[in-house]
mmCIF file of C-alpha atoms and ligand atoms in Angstrom:
data_model
loop_
_atom_site.group_PDB
_atom_site.id
_atom_site.type_symbol
_atom_site.label_atom_id
_atom_site.label_comp_id
_atom_site.label_asym_id
_atom_site.label_seq_id
_atom_site.Cartn_x
_atom_site.Cartn_y
_atom_site.Cartn_z
ATOM 1 C CA MET A 3 -53.202 26.830 6.648
ATOM 2 C CA ASP A 4 -54.114 30.030 5.555
ATOM 3 C CA ASP A 5 -56.722 31.610 2.757
ATOM 4 C CA THR A 6 -53.734 33.281 0.769
ATOM 5 C CA LYS A 7 -51.439 30.040 1.185
ATOM 6 C CA GLY A 8 -54.250 27.769 -0.896
ATOM 7 C CA ASP A 9 -54.305 30.393 -3.355
ATOM 8 C CA GLU A 10 -50.384 29.713 -4.062
ATOM 9 C CA GLU A 11 -51.024 26.246 -4.038
ATOM 10 C CA LYS A 12 -53.701 26.110 -6.473
ATOM 11 C CA GLY A 13 -51.253 27.579 -8.813
ATOM 12 C CA GLY A 14 -48.588 25.257 -7.994
ATOM 13 C CA ALA A 15 -47.982 21.491 -8.717
ATOM 14 C CA ALA A 16 -50.396 20.287 -10.589
ATOM 15 C CA THR A 17 -49.453 17.173 -9.597
ATOM 16 C CA ASP A 18 -49.904 18.177 -6.182
ATOM 17 C CA ARG A 19 -52.471 15.826 -4.051
ATOM 18 C CA ARG A 20 -53.417 18.628 -1.659
ATOM 19 C CA THR A 21 -54.108 20.939 -4.379
ATOM 20 C CA LEU A 22 -56.333 18.304 -5.969
ATOM 21 C CA LEU A 23 -58.332 17.809 -3.072
ATOM 22 C CA ARG A 24 -58.867 22.360 -2.061
ATOM 23 C CA THR A 25 -59.169 22.972 -6.044
ATOM 24 C CA ALA A 26 -62.031 20.427 -6.803
ATOM 25 C CA GLY A 27 -65.074 21.900 -7.493
ATOM 26 C CA LEU A 28 -63.645 25.613 -8.329
ATOM 27 C CA ALA A 29 -64.228 25.936 -12.469
ATOM 28 C CA GLY A 30 -61.719 28.487 -12.406
ATOM 29 C CA ALA A 31 -58.989 25.752 -11.131
ATOM 30 C CA ALA A 32 -59.979 22.609 -13.682
ATOM 31 C CA GLY A 33 -57.052 23.002 -15.638
ATOM 32 C CA ALA A 34 -55.055 21.661 -12.709
ATOM 33 C CA ALA A 35 -56.266 18.501 -13.138
ATOM 34 C CA PHE A 36 -54.014 15.222 -12.247
ATOM 35 C CA ALA A 37 -55.507 12.337 -14.532
ATOM 36 C CA GLY A 38 -59.071 13.655 -14.926
ATOM 37 C CA ALA A 39 -59.042 13.194 -10.858
ATOM 38 C CA MET A 40 -60.664 17.218 -10.399
ATOM 39 C CA HIS A 41 -64.303 18.483 -9.846
ATOM 40 C CA GLY A 42 -66.619 20.584 -11.947
ATOM 41 C CA LYS A 43 -69.587 22.292 -11.001
ATOM 42 C CA PHE A 44 -71.491 20.154 -7.946
ATOM 43 C CA SER A 45 -75.108 19.781 -8.284
ATOM 44 C CA LEU A 46 -76.753 21.047 -5.394
ATOM 45 C CA ALA A 47 -78.546 18.695 -2.733
ATOM 46 C CA PRO A 48 -79.689 20.546 0.282
ATOM 47 C CA ILE A 49 -79.141 19.491 3.172
ATOM 48 C CA THR A 50 -81.398 20.766 5.393
ATOM 49 C CA ALA A 51 -83.689 23.349 4.801
ATOM 50 C CA ALA A 52 -81.155 25.639 6.607
ATOM 51 C CA GLN A 53 -78.943 24.210 4.613
ATOM 52 C CA ALA A 54 -80.467 24.550 1.242
ATOM 53 C CA GLN A 55 -79.146 28.897 1.395
ATOM 54 C CA THR A 56 -75.325 27.098 1.265
ATOM 55 C CA PRO A 57 -74.785 27.545 -2.731
ATOM 56 C CA ALA A 58 -73.726 24.284 -3.413
ATOM 57 C CA MET A 59 -73.659 20.833 -1.622
ATOM 58 C CA PRO A 60 -70.161 18.280 -2.666
ATOM 59 C CA LYS A 61 -71.066 15.402 -4.412
ATOM 60 C CA GLY A 62 -72.012 12.605 -2.251
ATOM 61 C CA VAL A 63 -72.841 14.422 1.039
ATOM 62 C CA ASP A 64 -76.589 14.309 1.856
ATOM 63 C CA LYS A 65 -76.545 14.269 5.558
ATOM 64 C CA PRO A 66 -73.812 15.482 7.828
ATOM 65 C CA TRP A 67 -71.518 13.110 9.413
ATOM 66 C CA TRP A 68 -71.590 13.978 12.690
ATOM 67 C CA PRO A 69 -71.983 12.958 15.820
ATOM 68 C CA SER A 70 -69.227 10.266 16.221
ATOM 69 C CA LYS A 71 -70.740 6.884 17.393
ATOM 70 C CA TRP A 72 -67.863 7.246 19.712
ATOM 71 C CA GLY A 73 -69.851 10.691 20.860
ATOM 72 C CA LYS A 74 -69.276 14.229 19.663
ATOM 73 C CA ASP A 75 -66.363 15.143 21.387
ATOM 74 C CA ASP A 76 -64.509 12.183 19.776
ATOM 75 C CA GLU A 77 -61.500 12.964 18.778
ATOM 76 C CA ALA A 78 -60.077 9.328 18.173
ATOM 77 C CA GLY A 79 -62.199 7.856 16.034
ATOM 78 C CA ALA A 80 -61.904 4.044 15.061
ATOM 79 C CA SER A 81 -58.641 3.435 16.761
ATOM 80 C CA ASN A 82 -61.793 3.112 20.423
ATOM 81 C CA HIS A 83 -62.053 0.278 18.252
ATOM 82 C CA ILE A 84 -58.915 -0.989 20.255
ATOM 83 C CA THR A 85 -60.157 -2.818 23.568
ATOM 84 C CA PRO A 86 -58.965 -4.867 25.761
ATOM 85 C CA ALA A 87 -61.373 -7.963 24.860
ATOM 86 C CA LYS A 88 -60.037 -6.611 20.608
ATOM 87 C CA VAL A 89 -56.320 -7.227 21.999
ATOM 88 C CA LEU A 90 -56.556 -10.029 24.012
ATOM 89 C CA ASP A 91 -58.640 -11.832 20.205
ATOM 90 C CA ALA A 92 -55.567 -9.910 18.318
ATOM 91 C CA VAL A 93 -53.202 -12.068 19.946
ATOM 92 C CA LYS A 94 -54.902 -15.133 19.234
ATOM 93 C CA TRP A 95 -53.712 -15.234 15.455
ATOM 94 C CA ILE A 96 -49.740 -14.919 17.281
ATOM 95 C CA LYS A 97 -49.114 -18.579 16.589
ATOM 96 C CA ASP A 98 -45.012 -18.109 15.046
ATOM 97 C CA GLY A 99 -43.951 -15.296 17.117
ATOM 98 C CA LYS A 100 -42.480 -14.195 14.004
ATOM 99 C CA ILE A 101 -42.774 -10.215 13.399
ATOM 100 C CA TYR A 102 -42.499 -8.781 9.564
ATOM 101 C CA LYS A 103 -41.854 -4.517 8.899
ATOM 102 C CA ILE A 104 -44.273 -3.289 7.063
ATOM 103 C CA GLY A 105 -43.054 -0.131 6.380
ATOM 104 C CA ARG A 106 -40.826 0.939 3.777
ATOM 105 C CA VAL A 107 -37.123 2.222 4.578
ATOM 106 C CA TYR A 108 -37.164 6.955 4.354
ATOM 107 C CA GLU A 109 -34.665 7.572 2.095
ATOM 108 C CA GLN A 110 -33.728 10.178 -0.209
ATOM 109 C CA GLY A 111 -35.188 9.594 -3.723
ATOM 110 C CA MET A 112 -37.832 7.735 -2.466
ATOM 111 C CA PRO A 113 -41.466 9.027 -4.779
ATOM 112 C CA LEU A 114 -42.647 11.947 -2.766
ATOM 113 C CA PHE A 115 -45.849 13.241 -4.288
ATOM 114 C CA GLY A 116 -45.818 17.471 -5.720
ATOM 115 C CA ALA A 117 -43.623 19.620 -3.673
ATOM 116 C CA ARG A 118 -43.564 16.605 -0.520
ATOM 117 C CA ALA A 119 -40.189 16.691 0.870
ATOM 118 C CA PHE A 120 -37.893 14.765 1.999
ATOM 119 C CA SER A 121 -34.133 15.589 3.416
ATOM 120 C CA LEU A 122 -32.282 14.547 6.049
ATOM 121 C CA ARG A 123 -28.740 16.001 6.837
ATOM 122 C CA ILE A 124 -25.893 15.251 9.234
ATOM 123 C CA PRO A 125 -23.894 18.594 9.051
ATOM 124 C CA GLY A 126 -19.965 18.058 10.291
ATOM 125 C CA GLY A 127 -19.659 13.848 11.474
ATOM 126 C CA PRO A 128 -20.150 13.780 14.759
ATOM 127 C CA THR A 129 -22.158 16.424 15.371
ATOM 128 C CA GLY A 130 -20.481 16.840 19.276
ATOM 129 C CA GLY A 131 -18.085 15.782 21.748
ATOM 130 C CA PRO A 132 -15.759 14.064 22.389
ATOM 131 C CA PHE A 133 -17.427 14.987 25.209
ATOM 132 C CA GLY A 134 -15.478 14.031 29.334
ATOM 133 C CA ASP A 135 -11.899 11.692 30.050
ATOM 134 C CA ASN A 136 -14.373 8.672 28.031
ATOM 135 C CA LYS A 137 -13.963 10.706 24.834
ATOM 136 C CA LEU A 138 -18.358 10.440 23.109
ATOM 137 C CA VAL A 139 -19.192 11.609 20.662
ATOM 138 C CA TYR A 140 -22.227 11.483 19.127
ATOM 139 C CA HIS A 141 -24.616 11.585 15.488
ATOM 140 C CA ASP A 142 -27.878 13.801 15.665
ATOM 141 C CA GLU A 143 -30.071 14.297 12.279
ATOM 142 C CA PHE A 144 -32.156 16.800 11.113
ATOM 143 C CA LEU A 145 -35.071 16.328 9.127
ATOM 144 C CA ALA A 146 -37.101 18.654 6.970
ATOM 145 C CA THR A 147 -39.857 16.361 5.923
ATOM 146 C CA GLU A 148 -43.615 16.722 6.430
ATOM 147 C CA ILE A 149 -43.637 13.871 9.564
ATOM 148 C CA GLY A 150 -47.496 12.356 8.316
ATOM 149 C CA GLN A 151 -46.940 12.538 4.717
ATOM 150 C CA THR A 152 -44.365 10.974 2.662
ATOM 151 C CA GLY A 153 -42.401 7.566 2.512
ATOM 152 C CA THR A 154 -44.545 4.872 4.826
ATOM 153 C CA GLN A 155 -47.693 6.933 6.212
ATOM 154 C CA PHE A 156 -50.777 7.051 9.009
ATOM 155 C CA ASP A 157 -52.860 9.779 7.590
ATOM 156 C CA GLY A 158 -54.577 11.092 11.090
ATOM 157 C CA LEU A 159 -57.664 12.475 11.475
ATOM 158 C CA GLY A 160 -57.152 15.840 11.000
ATOM 159 C CA HIS A 161 -55.211 14.823 7.278
ATOM 160 C CA ILE A 162 -58.880 14.865 4.912
ATOM 161 C CA GLY A 163 -61.851 17.121 5.258
ATOM 162 C CA ILE A 164 -64.577 18.400 3.036
ATOM 163 C CA GLN A 165 -65.451 21.629 2.552
ATOM 164 C CA LEU A 166 -69.424 22.115 2.672
ATOM 165 C CA GLY A 167 -71.045 25.714 2.383
ATOM 166 C CA LYS A 168 -69.514 28.552 0.395
ATOM 167 C CA ASP A 169 -65.391 27.722 -0.640
ATOM 168 C CA GLY A 170 -62.997 29.427 1.682
ATOM 169 C CA ASP A 171 -65.048 29.231 4.316
ATOM 170 C CA LYS A 172 -63.754 27.487 7.039
ATOM 171 C CA SER A 173 -66.193 27.610 9.616
ATOM 172 C CA GLU A 174 -67.592 25.074 7.036
ATOM 173 C CA MET A 175 -64.785 22.290 6.263
ATOM 174 C CA ARG A 176 -65.397 19.581 8.263
ATOM 175 C CA PHE A 177 -63.381 17.299 9.362
ATOM 176 C CA TYR A 178 -64.026 13.759 11.214
ATOM 177 C CA ASN A 179 -66.616 14.437 13.883
ATOM 178 C CA GLY A 180 -67.926 17.364 12.320
ATOM 179 C CA PHE A 181 -64.970 19.406 13.296
ATOM 180 C CA SER A 182 -64.298 22.228 11.464
ATOM 181 C CA ALA A 183 -61.207 23.883 10.010
ATOM 182 C CA ALA A 184 -61.859 27.467 12.183
ATOM 183 C CA GLU A 185 -62.274 25.549 15.301
ATOM 184 C CA ILE A 186 -58.904 23.479 14.781
ATOM 185 C CA GLY A 187 -56.901 25.316 12.543
ATOM 186 C CA ASP A 188 -53.428 25.801 14.546
ATOM 187 C CA ALA A 189 -50.118 27.381 12.257
ATOM 188 C CA TYR A 190 -48.575 25.172 15.753
ATOM 189 C CA GLY A 191 -50.119 22.125 15.001
ATOM 190 C CA LEU A 192 -53.932 21.098 15.041
ATOM 191 C CA LYS A 193 -55.995 22.484 18.379
ATOM 192 C CA LYS A 194 -57.917 18.955 17.163
ATOM 193 C CA LEU A 195 -57.835 15.394 15.977
ATOM 194 C CA GLY A 196 -53.991 15.824 16.010
ATOM 195 C CA THR A 197 -52.274 12.700 16.065
ATOM 196 C CA GLU A 198 -51.477 12.231 19.332
ATOM 197 C CA LYS A 199 -55.162 12.120 20.757
ATOM 198 C CA LEU A 200 -55.237 8.599 18.445
ATOM 199 C CA LYS A 201 -55.230 5.469 20.653
ATOM 200 C CA PRO A 202 -52.512 2.260 19.597
ATOM 201 C CA LEU A 203 -53.092 0.275 17.089
ATOM 202 C CA PHE A 204 -53.015 -3.642 18.237
ATOM 203 C CA THR A 205 -55.611 -5.835 15.692
ATOM 204 C CA ARG A 206 -56.484 -8.647 13.271
ATOM 205 C CA ALA A 207 -55.408 -7.904 10.058
ATOM 206 C CA HIS A 208 -56.644 -9.099 6.639
ATOM 207 C CA LEU A 209 -53.945 -9.062 3.896
ATOM 208 C CA ILE A 210 -55.902 -9.246 0.412
ATOM 209 C CA ASP A 211 -53.671 -10.108 -2.197
ATOM 210 C CA MET A 212 -54.895 -8.861 -5.491
ATOM 211 C CA VAL A 213 -52.310 -9.651 -7.845
ATOM 212 C CA ALA A 214 -53.231 -13.225 -7.497
ATOM 213 C CA LEU A 215 -56.224 -12.605 -8.284
ATOM 214 C CA LYS A 216 -55.575 -10.808 -11.071
ATOM 215 C CA GLY A 217 -52.824 -12.815 -11.977
ATOM 216 C CA GLY A 218 -50.200 -9.666 -11.670
ATOM 217 C CA MET A 219 -50.234 -6.855 -10.591
ATOM 218 C CA MET A 220 -52.644 -4.132 -10.932
ATOM 219 C CA ASP A 221 -53.214 -0.565 -13.361
ATOM 220 C CA ALA A 222 -53.579 2.559 -11.659
ATOM 221 C CA GLY A 223 -57.095 3.419 -12.300
ATOM 222 C CA GLN A 224 -58.518 0.032 -11.481
ATOM 223 C CA GLU A 225 -60.875 -0.439 -8.849
ATOM 224 C CA ILE A 226 -60.306 -3.288 -6.405
ATOM 225 C CA THR A 227 -64.700 -3.251 -5.733
ATOM 226 C CA SER A 228 -66.386 -5.443 -2.863
ATOM 227 C CA ALA A 229 -66.793 -8.407 -5.167
ATOM 228 C CA ASP A 230 -62.828 -8.841 -5.373
ATOM 229 C CA ILE A 231 -62.926 -8.532 -1.957
ATOM 230 C CA LYS A 232 -64.681 -11.534 -1.957
ATOM 231 C CA ALA A 233 -63.199 -13.404 -3.990
ATOM 232 C CA ALA A 234 -60.066 -12.731 -2.978
ATOM 233 C CA LEU A 235 -61.278 -14.545 0.175
ATOM 234 C CA ALA A 236 -62.412 -16.737 -0.971
ATOM 235 C CA LYS A 237 -59.001 -17.304 -2.736
ATOM 236 C CA GLN A 238 -57.286 -17.353 0.339
ATOM 237 C CA SER A 239 -59.579 -19.626 2.896
ATOM 238 C CA ILE A 240 -60.726 -16.822 4.178
ATOM 239 C CA ALA A 241 -64.257 -16.907 5.419
ATOM 240 C CA GLU A 242 -66.018 -12.870 5.011
ATOM 241 C CA SER A 243 -67.123 -14.043 8.609
ATOM 242 C CA ASP A 244 -64.514 -14.508 9.835
ATOM 243 C CA ILE A 245 -63.401 -10.361 9.507
ATOM 244 C CA LYS A 246 -64.505 -8.516 12.426
ATOM 245 C CA PRO A 247 -65.420 -4.937 13.789
ATOM 246 C CA GLY A 248 -62.069 -3.036 14.968
ATOM 247 C CA ASP A 249 -59.813 -5.200 11.853
ATOM 248 C CA ALA A 250 -57.727 -4.059 9.367
ATOM 249 C CA ILE A 251 -58.029 -4.638 6.146
ATOM 250 C CA MET A 252 -55.022 -4.857 3.380
ATOM 251 C CA PHE A 253 -54.550 -4.789 -0.483
ATOM 252 C CA HIS A 254 -51.557 -5.652 -1.894
ATOM 253 C CA THR A 255 -51.839 -4.756 -5.620
ATOM 254 C CA GLY A 256 -48.355 -4.731 -7.055
ATOM 255 C CA TRP A 257 -47.873 -1.494 -7.336
ATOM 256 C CA GLY A 258 -45.265 -1.034 -4.648
ATOM 257 C CA SER A 259 -43.111 -3.413 -6.846
ATOM 258 C CA LEU A 260 -42.042 0.372 -8.955
ATOM 259 C CA TRP A 261 -41.530 1.943 -5.594
ATOM 260 C CA MET A 262 -37.600 3.828 -6.196
ATOM 261 C CA LYS A 263 -37.940 1.476 -9.061
ATOM 262 C CA ASN A 264 -40.293 4.284 -11.589
ATOM 263 C CA ASN A 265 -41.164 6.290 -9.557
ATOM 264 C CA ASP A 266 -42.877 8.652 -11.929
ATOM 265 C CA ARG A 267 -45.249 5.831 -12.642
ATOM 266 C CA TYR A 268 -45.611 4.831 -8.967
ATOM 267 C CA ASN A 269 -46.656 8.454 -8.692
ATOM 268 C CA SER A 270 -48.118 8.826 -11.722
ATOM 269 C CA GLY A 271 -52.277 7.190 -10.722
ATOM 270 C CA GLU A 272 -52.358 3.877 -8.728
ATOM 271 C CA PRO A 273 -54.710 0.771 -8.232
ATOM 272 C CA GLY A 274 -57.038 0.246 -5.321
ATOM 273 C CA ILE A 275 -60.516 0.324 -3.455
ATOM 274 C CA GLY A 276 -64.075 2.570 -4.809
ATOM 275 C CA LEU A 277 -66.859 3.508 -3.262
ATOM 276 C CA ASP A 278 -68.364 0.502 -3.387
ATOM 277 C CA ALA A 279 -64.986 -1.485 -1.690
ATOM 278 C CA ALA A 280 -65.554 1.738 1.123
ATOM 279 C CA LYS A 281 -69.109 0.892 2.086
ATOM 280 C CA TRP A 282 -68.336 -2.650 2.682
ATOM 281 C CA ILE A 283 -65.879 -1.838 4.842
ATOM 282 C CA ILE A 284 -67.583 0.945 6.456
ATOM 283 C CA GLU A 285 -70.930 -1.881 6.806
ATOM 284 C CA LYS A 286 -67.645 -4.283 8.615
ATOM 285 C CA ASP A 287 -66.817 -1.611 11.052
ATOM 286 C CA LEU A 288 -63.033 -2.022 10.557
ATOM 287 C CA ALA A 289 -60.691 -0.095 12.282
ATOM 288 C CA LEU A 290 -58.332 0.896 8.646
ATOM 289 C CA THR A 291 -57.701 0.041 5.429
ATOM 290 C CA ALA A 292 -53.841 -0.141 4.077
ATOM 291 C CA ALA A 293 -52.170 -1.065 0.947
ATOM 292 C CA ASP A 294 -48.654 -0.888 -0.901
ATOM 293 C CA THR A 295 -50.018 2.464 -2.301
ATOM 294 C CA TRP A 296 -49.542 5.900 -1.982
ATOM 295 C CA ALA A 297 -53.193 6.845 -1.145
ATOM 296 C CA VAL A 298 -54.881 2.962 -0.855
ATOM 297 C CA GLU A 299 -57.523 3.911 -3.258
ATOM 298 C CA VAL A 300 -58.031 3.828 -7.126
ATOM 299 C CA VAL A 301 -56.677 7.211 -8.851
ATOM 300 C CA PRO A 302 -57.922 8.021 -10.592
ATOM 301 C CA ASN A 303 -61.380 7.421 -9.723
ATOM 302 C CA PRO A 304 -63.585 5.899 -11.644
ATOM 303 C CA ASP A 305 -65.860 8.454 -12.197
ATOM 304 C CA LYS A 306 -63.726 11.298 -12.483
ATOM 305 C CA SER A 307 -65.394 14.711 -11.493
ATOM 306 C CA LEU A 308 -63.991 12.478 -8.449
ATOM 307 C CA ALA A 309 -61.214 13.867 -6.276
ATOM 308 C CA PHE A 310 -59.501 11.009 -3.126
ATOM 309 C CA VAL A 311 -63.322 9.953 -2.692
ATOM 310 C CA VAL A 312 -62.860 7.415 -0.647
ATOM 311 C CA HIS A 313 -60.485 9.531 1.448
ATOM 312 C CA ALA A 314 -62.976 11.461 2.431
ATOM 313 C CA GLU A 315 -65.767 8.363 3.193
ATOM 314 C CA LEU A 316 -63.893 6.482 5.209
ATOM 315 C CA GLN A 317 -62.076 8.916 7.463
ATOM 316 C CA THR A 318 -63.778 11.849 7.320
ATOM 317 C CA LYS A 319 -67.683 10.827 7.514
ATOM 318 C CA HIS A 320 -65.982 7.419 9.820
ATOM 319 C CA GLY A 321 -63.117 7.845 11.503
ATOM 320 C CA ILE A 322 -61.620 4.962 9.638
ATOM 321 C CA LEU A 323 -57.465 4.863 9.264
ATOM 322 C CA ASN A 324 -55.572 4.568 6.681
ATOM 323 C CA HIS A 325 -52.085 3.261 6.686
ATOM 324 C CA GLU A 326 -50.012 4.099 3.048
ATOM 325 C CA ASN A 327 -47.281 2.543 1.177
ATOM 326 C CA LEU A 328 -46.589 -0.383 3.172
ATOM 327 C CA ILE A 329 -44.834 -3.772 1.967
ATOM 328 C CA PHE A 330 -46.532 -6.734 2.091
ATOM 329 C CA ASP A 331 -44.015 -8.989 0.113
ATOM 330 C CA GLU A 332 -42.593 -11.446 2.871
ATOM 331 C CA LEU A 333 -45.714 -11.989 3.889
ATOM 332 C CA ILE A 334 -46.869 -13.048 0.695
ATOM 333 C CA ALA A 335 -44.005 -14.748 -0.066
ATOM 334 C CA ASP A 336 -44.891 -16.990 4.078
ATOM 335 C CA LYS A 337 -48.492 -16.864 2.314
ATOM 336 C CA LYS A 338 -49.339 -15.584 5.923
ATOM 337 C CA TYR A 339 -52.579 -13.500 4.625
ATOM 338 C CA GLN A 340 -53.893 -12.986 8.577
ATOM 339 C CA PHE A 341 -51.865 -11.684 11.272
ATOM 340 C CA VAL A 342 -51.574 -8.872 14.025
ATOM 341 C CA TYR A 343 -51.229 -5.116 12.763
ATOM 342 C CA CYS A 344 -49.321 -3.077 15.540
ATOM 343 C CA PHE A 345 -48.961 -0.523 15.234
ATOM 344 C CA THR A 346 -48.504 3.516 17.286
ATOM 345 C CA PRO A 347 -48.834 6.705 15.740
ATOM 346 C CA SER A 348 -46.486 9.811 16.759
ATOM 347 C CA PRO A 349 -47.847 11.158 19.168
ATOM 348 C CA ILE A 350 -46.720 14.166 17.694
ATOM 349 C CA LYS A 351 -49.066 17.441 19.398
ATOM 350 C CA GLY A 352 -51.329 17.567 16.793
ATOM 351 C CA ALA A 353 -49.834 16.646 13.565
ATOM 352 C CA THR A 354 -52.152 15.713 10.264
ATOM 353 C CA GLY A 355 -50.212 11.740 9.863
ATOM 354 C CA SER A 356 -47.042 9.871 11.174
ATOM 355 C CA ASN A 357 -43.800 8.149 9.908
ATOM 356 C CA GLY A 358 -42.957 5.362 11.466
ATOM 357 C CA CYS A 359 -42.879 1.523 11.230
ATOM 358 C CA PRO A 360 -45.705 -0.495 11.576
ATOM 359 C CA ILE A 361 -45.312 -4.261 12.029
ATOM 360 C CA ALA A 362 -47.335 -7.540 11.408
ATOM 361 C CA ILE A 363 -47.010 -10.516 13.905
ATOM 362 C CA THR A 364 -48.055 -14.234 13.025
HETATM 363 C C1 UVW B 1 -53.595 13.102 -0.050
HETATM 364 O O1 UVW B 1 -52.777 13.715 0.875
HETATM 365 C C2 UVW B 1 -54.854 13.885 -0.666
HETATM 366 O O2 UVW B 1 -53.395 12.053 0.589
HETATM 367 P P1 UVW B 1 -52.318 11.408 1.306
HETATM 368 O O3 UVW B 1 -53.010 10.736 2.087
HETATM 369 O O4 UVW B 1 -52.586 9.653 0.332
HETATM 370 O O5 UVW B 1 -51.603 10.945 0.788
#
């Protein structure tokens, strides 16, 4: 990413989420607001005497969030929770031997945000052959897409950062563990925080059925609070004390029922967690959030000056991972609210996220 590209993006699709993040806080970009999810001017909130020289600090940032509790060089974030002991604890939940695919099919026509693309081609058909006396033929596909940011998508730790200091200053565009855009940026993949640095995830997961709690599909802009989580847990007969550090928490909001049926509405916003639930997730020391929505967090945020602030709170500041556009229908039908979540992000060097199919095992 360079500054020129950033300027182009600012003038591009108003609904591009990356554009929103990159332009939030810029008075000149205020007209590009999507669903009110843009910042105005931030109030001054000095961090330290040295940092007080910076023109403004983003809302919600009152101190540096690094070094990470896993060490100043850590690039694996909350995937560090997945130790042999954690795996053995998770295995205790496998009783039926049933595997559920909780990732969606990647296909032309699925909801994509802004200018993101998904295009698969197999020209020629077959691609090659016949070879040898056995007359072997084969197909290859060519795929053009944002590999980790379309369809079912897993956010890596190089995806979301926060601009500290002056807008455009890449040495103060900070990501997980304080790595700056200046030190990690590279046209051929991030030099730090690529998805290849993450550990495979195999952990206990708790599915919060918000549809059952609210009596139907939640709406765009409707926030899931910590009180909602507690109420849903009680309704599902799960003790809050059963949620352990390193577990995953997932939200069934019903919004996924719009997938491929009403993509415009699906993309127009979404229900999801807000900062209050994020605080609870951080206190619980969880490894991962997930939902049947494209961002997991509420969009627009009830505080209209904030853009994707839960992403920043969980991923950037705490290294907590995030999985978007999942599907829980079969788990819900079987009333399976606790299971093992298993996923290995594609180890593409320097990638910001991952596609692939997570599974739930009961
Ligand atoms: C952004 O890219 C801003 O969000 P998401 O991780 O939801 O795709």
